[in-house]
Amino acid sequence: MPDHELSMLCSAAISETAGQLARRLTGDDPQTEQLARLRVLAHLQFAVAQQSDQAAVDAVRSGAGYPQLGQAVGLTRQGARRRWPGLVTVRVDHAARAVQPFSPPTDRSR
């Protein structure tokens, strides 16, 4: 599917979802519905960013590198590296001689 078609489908899905959620928040009050829609869109934007970051981690765990991450989101390899610095760090397991993708630490307090 071409990117412009995917973009139109995504835009329609977000518009429909935002409208449904805004109506759930406001009932039948059209005056406050648009502000509720704006609030919903802000939350959706944050949720999409979280989902994108998790999808990048999952892609790396499946063997993707910065070139593939960049291609998936319309960035160069360097752009993907800037967006997710340190996500793709290659570690060599000398016993098995296998290259494994970086796994982000679960405890960031160290």
PDB file of C-alpha atoms in Angstrom:
ATOM      1  CA  MET A   1       0.000   0.000   0.000  1.00  0.00           C
ATOM      2  CA  PRO A   2       1.430   3.418  -0.895  1.00  0.00           C
ATOM      3  CA  ASP A   3       2.294   5.761   1.975  1.00  0.00           C
ATOM      4  CA  HIS A   4      -0.290   8.375   0.956  1.00  0.00           C
ATOM      5  CA  GLU A   5      -3.090   5.777   1.140  1.00  0.00           C
ATOM      6  CA  LEU A   6      -1.858   4.530   4.504  1.00  0.00           C
ATOM      7  CA  SER A   7      -1.695   8.120   5.724  1.00  0.00           C
ATOM      8  CA  MET A   8      -5.304   8.755   4.695  1.00  0.00           C
ATOM      9  CA  LEU A   9      -6.491   5.555   6.419  1.00  0.00           C
ATOM     10  CA  CYS A  10      -4.605   6.423   9.616  1.00  0.00           C
ATOM     11  CA  SER A  11      -5.950   9.966   9.622  1.00  0.00           C
ATOM     12  CA  ALA A  12      -9.514   8.708   9.209  1.00  0.00           C
ATOM     13  CA  ALA A  13      -9.042   6.148  11.996  1.00  0.00           C
ATOM     14  CA  ILE A  14      -7.633   8.780  14.380  1.00  0.00           C
ATOM     15  CA  SER A  15     -10.432  11.210  13.536  1.00  0.00           C
ATOM     16  CA  GLU A  16     -13.081   8.575  14.167  1.00  0.00           C
ATOM     17  CA  THR A  17     -11.446   7.393  17.403  1.00  0.00           C
ATOM     18  CA  ALA A  18     -10.968  10.938  18.710  1.00  0.00           C
ATOM     19  CA  GLY A  19     -14.585  11.783  17.936  1.00  0.00           C
ATOM     20  CA  GLN A  20     -15.899   8.679  19.678  1.00  0.00           C
ATOM     21  CA  LEU A  21     -13.787   9.267  22.780  1.00  0.00           C
ATOM     22  CA  ALA A  22     -14.692  12.968  22.917  1.00  0.00           C
ATOM     23  CA  ARG A  23     -18.405  12.114  22.735  1.00  0.00           C
ATOM     24  CA  ARG A  24     -17.941   9.620  25.572  1.00  0.00           C
ATOM     25  CA  LEU A  25     -16.387  12.393  27.666  1.00  0.00           C
ATOM     26  CA  THR A  26     -18.972  15.072  26.895  1.00  0.00           C
ATOM     27  CA  GLY A  27     -22.213  13.342  26.024  1.00  0.00           C
ATOM     28  CA  ASP A  28     -24.251  15.531  23.668  1.00  0.00           C
ATOM     29  CA  ASP A  29     -22.680  18.905  24.472  1.00  0.00           C
ATOM     30  CA  PRO A  30     -21.245  20.145  21.142  1.00  0.00           C
ATOM     31  CA  GLN A  31     -19.675  23.215  22.778  1.00  0.00           C
ATOM     32  CA  THR A  32     -17.329  21.170  24.952  1.00  0.00           C
ATOM     33  CA  GLU A  33     -16.912  18.324  22.468  1.00  0.00           C
ATOM     34  CA  GLN A  34     -14.208  20.098  20.458  1.00  0.00           C
ATOM     35  CA  LEU A  35     -12.166  20.822  23.585  1.00  0.00           C
ATOM     36  CA  ALA A  36     -12.610  17.224  24.656  1.00  0.00           C
ATOM     37  CA  ARG A  37     -11.497  16.158  21.158  1.00  0.00           C
ATOM     38  CA  LEU A  38      -8.348  18.254  21.549  1.00  0.00           C
ATOM     39  CA  ARG A  39      -7.699  16.643  24.933  1.00  0.00           C
ATOM     40  CA  VAL A  40      -8.201  13.175  23.463  1.00  0.00           C
ATOM     41  CA  LEU A  41      -5.851  13.945  20.561  1.00  0.00           C
ATOM     42  CA  ALA A  42      -3.132  15.039  22.990  1.00  0.00           C
ATOM     43  CA  HIS A  43      -3.482  11.732  24.842  1.00  0.00           C
ATOM     44  CA  LEU A  44      -3.492   9.803  21.574  1.00  0.00           C
ATOM     45  CA  GLN A  45      -0.324  11.573  20.472  1.00  0.00           C
ATOM     46  CA  PHE A  46       1.427  10.525  23.680  1.00  0.00           C
ATOM     47  CA  ALA A  47       0.116   6.953  23.344  1.00  0.00           C
ATOM     48  CA  VAL A  48       1.305   6.727  19.731  1.00  0.00           C
ATOM     49  CA  ALA A  49       4.792   7.891  20.768  1.00  0.00           C
ATOM     50  CA  GLN A  50       4.916   5.201  23.470  1.00  0.00           C
ATOM     51  CA  GLN A  51       3.690   2.542  21.050  1.00  0.00           C
ATOM     52  CA  SER A  52       6.248   3.641  18.422  1.00  0.00           C
ATOM     53  CA  ASP A  53       9.103   3.369  20.901  1.00  0.00           C
ATOM     54  CA  GLN A  54       7.952  -0.087  21.985  1.00  0.00           C
ATOM     55  CA  ALA A  55       7.586  -1.212  18.366  1.00  0.00           C
ATOM     56  CA  ALA A  56      11.169  -0.043  17.704  1.00  0.00           C
ATOM     57  CA  VAL A  57      12.437  -2.057  20.689  1.00  0.00           C
ATOM     58  CA  ASP A  58      10.498  -5.103  19.492  1.00  0.00           C
ATOM     59  CA  ALA A  59      11.842  -4.688  15.943  1.00  0.00           C
ATOM     60  CA  VAL A  60      15.418  -4.539  17.251  1.00  0.00           C
ATOM     61  CA  ARG A  61      14.815  -7.647  19.350  1.00  0.00           C
ATOM     62  CA  SER A  62      13.665  -9.319  16.125  1.00  0.00           C
ATOM     63  CA  GLY A  63      16.918  -8.389  14.419  1.00  0.00           C
ATOM     64  CA  ALA A  64      16.251  -4.973  12.841  1.00  0.00           C
ATOM     65  CA  GLY A  65      18.938  -2.322  12.767  1.00  0.00           C
ATOM     66  CA  TYR A  66      18.895   1.434  12.292  1.00  0.00           C
ATOM     67  CA  PRO A  67      18.518   1.218   8.490  1.00  0.00           C
ATOM     68  CA  GLN A  68      15.314  -0.820   8.861  1.00  0.00           C
ATOM     69  CA  LEU A  69      13.967   1.354  11.692  1.00  0.00           C
ATOM     70  CA  GLY A  70      14.600   4.468   9.621  1.00  0.00           C
ATOM     71  CA  GLN A  71      12.940   3.036   6.545  1.00  0.00           C
ATOM     72  CA  ALA A  72       9.848   2.073   8.571  1.00  0.00           C
ATOM     73  CA  VAL A  73       9.326   5.640   9.807  1.00  0.00           C
ATOM     74  CA  GLY A  74      10.609   7.603   6.821  1.00  0.00           C
ATOM     75  CA  LEU A  75      13.990   8.522   8.286  1.00  0.00           C
ATOM     76  CA  THR A  76      17.558   7.856   7.282  1.00  0.00           C
ATOM     77  CA  ARG A  77      19.690   5.470   9.308  1.00  0.00           C
ATOM     78  CA  GLN A  78      21.196   8.501  11.056  1.00  0.00           C
ATOM     79  CA  GLY A  79      17.728   9.923  11.723  1.00  0.00           C
ATOM     80  CA  ALA A  80      16.666   6.655  13.352  1.00  0.00           C
ATOM     81  CA  ARG A  81      19.888   6.632  15.373  1.00  0.00           C
ATOM     82  CA  ARG A  82      19.088  10.133  16.646  1.00  0.00           C
ATOM     83  CA  ARG A  83      15.490   9.199  17.436  1.00  0.00           C
ATOM     84  CA  TRP A  84      16.439   6.037  19.344  1.00  0.00           C
ATOM     85  CA  PRO A  85      20.026   6.593  20.516  1.00  0.00           C
ATOM     86  CA  GLY A  86      21.682   3.475  21.870  1.00  0.00           C
ATOM     87  CA  LEU A  87      18.775   1.203  20.974  1.00  0.00           C
ATOM     88  CA  VAL A  88      20.765  -0.823  18.468  1.00  0.00           C
ATOM     89  CA  THR A  89      24.010  -1.684  20.187  1.00  0.00           C
ATOM     90  CA  VAL A  90      25.673  -4.820  18.999  1.00  0.00           C
ATOM     91  CA  ARG A  91      27.058  -7.211  21.561  1.00  0.00           C
ATOM     92  CA  VAL A  92      29.063 -10.257  20.536  1.00  0.00           C
ATOM     93  CA  ASP A  93      28.599 -13.475  22.455  1.00  0.00           C
ATOM     94  CA  HIS A  94      32.107 -14.919  22.137  1.00  0.00           C
ATOM     95  CA  ALA A  95      31.068 -18.432  23.135  1.00  0.00           C
ATOM     96  CA  ALA A  96      28.406 -18.755  20.438  1.00  0.00           C
ATOM     97  CA  ARG A  97      29.887 -16.144  18.071  1.00  0.00           C
ATOM     98  CA  ALA A  98      26.385 -14.765  17.617  1.00  0.00           C
ATOM     99  CA  VAL A  99      25.512 -11.110  17.340  1.00  0.00           C
ATOM    100  CA  GLN A 100      22.584 -10.111  19.524  1.00  0.00           C
ATOM    101  CA  PRO A 101      20.632  -6.830  19.564  1.00  0.00           C
ATOM    102  CA  PHE A 102      20.799  -4.524  22.551  1.00  0.00           C
ATOM    103  CA  SER A 103      18.181  -5.016  25.259  1.00  0.00           C
ATOM    104  CA  PRO A 104      17.366  -1.813  27.150  1.00  0.00           C
ATOM    105  CA  PRO A 105      17.882  -2.112  30.908  1.00  0.00           C
ATOM    106  CA  THR A 106      14.732  -2.556  32.920  1.00  0.00           C
ATOM    107  CA  ASP A 107      16.023  -0.706  35.989  1.00  0.00           C
ATOM    108  CA  ARG A 108      17.122   2.819  35.062  1.00  0.00           C
ATOM    109  CA  SER A 109      18.271   3.691  38.604  1.00  0.00           C
ATOM    110  CA  ARG A 110      21.689   2.086  38.119  1.00  0.00           C
TER     111      ARG A 110
END
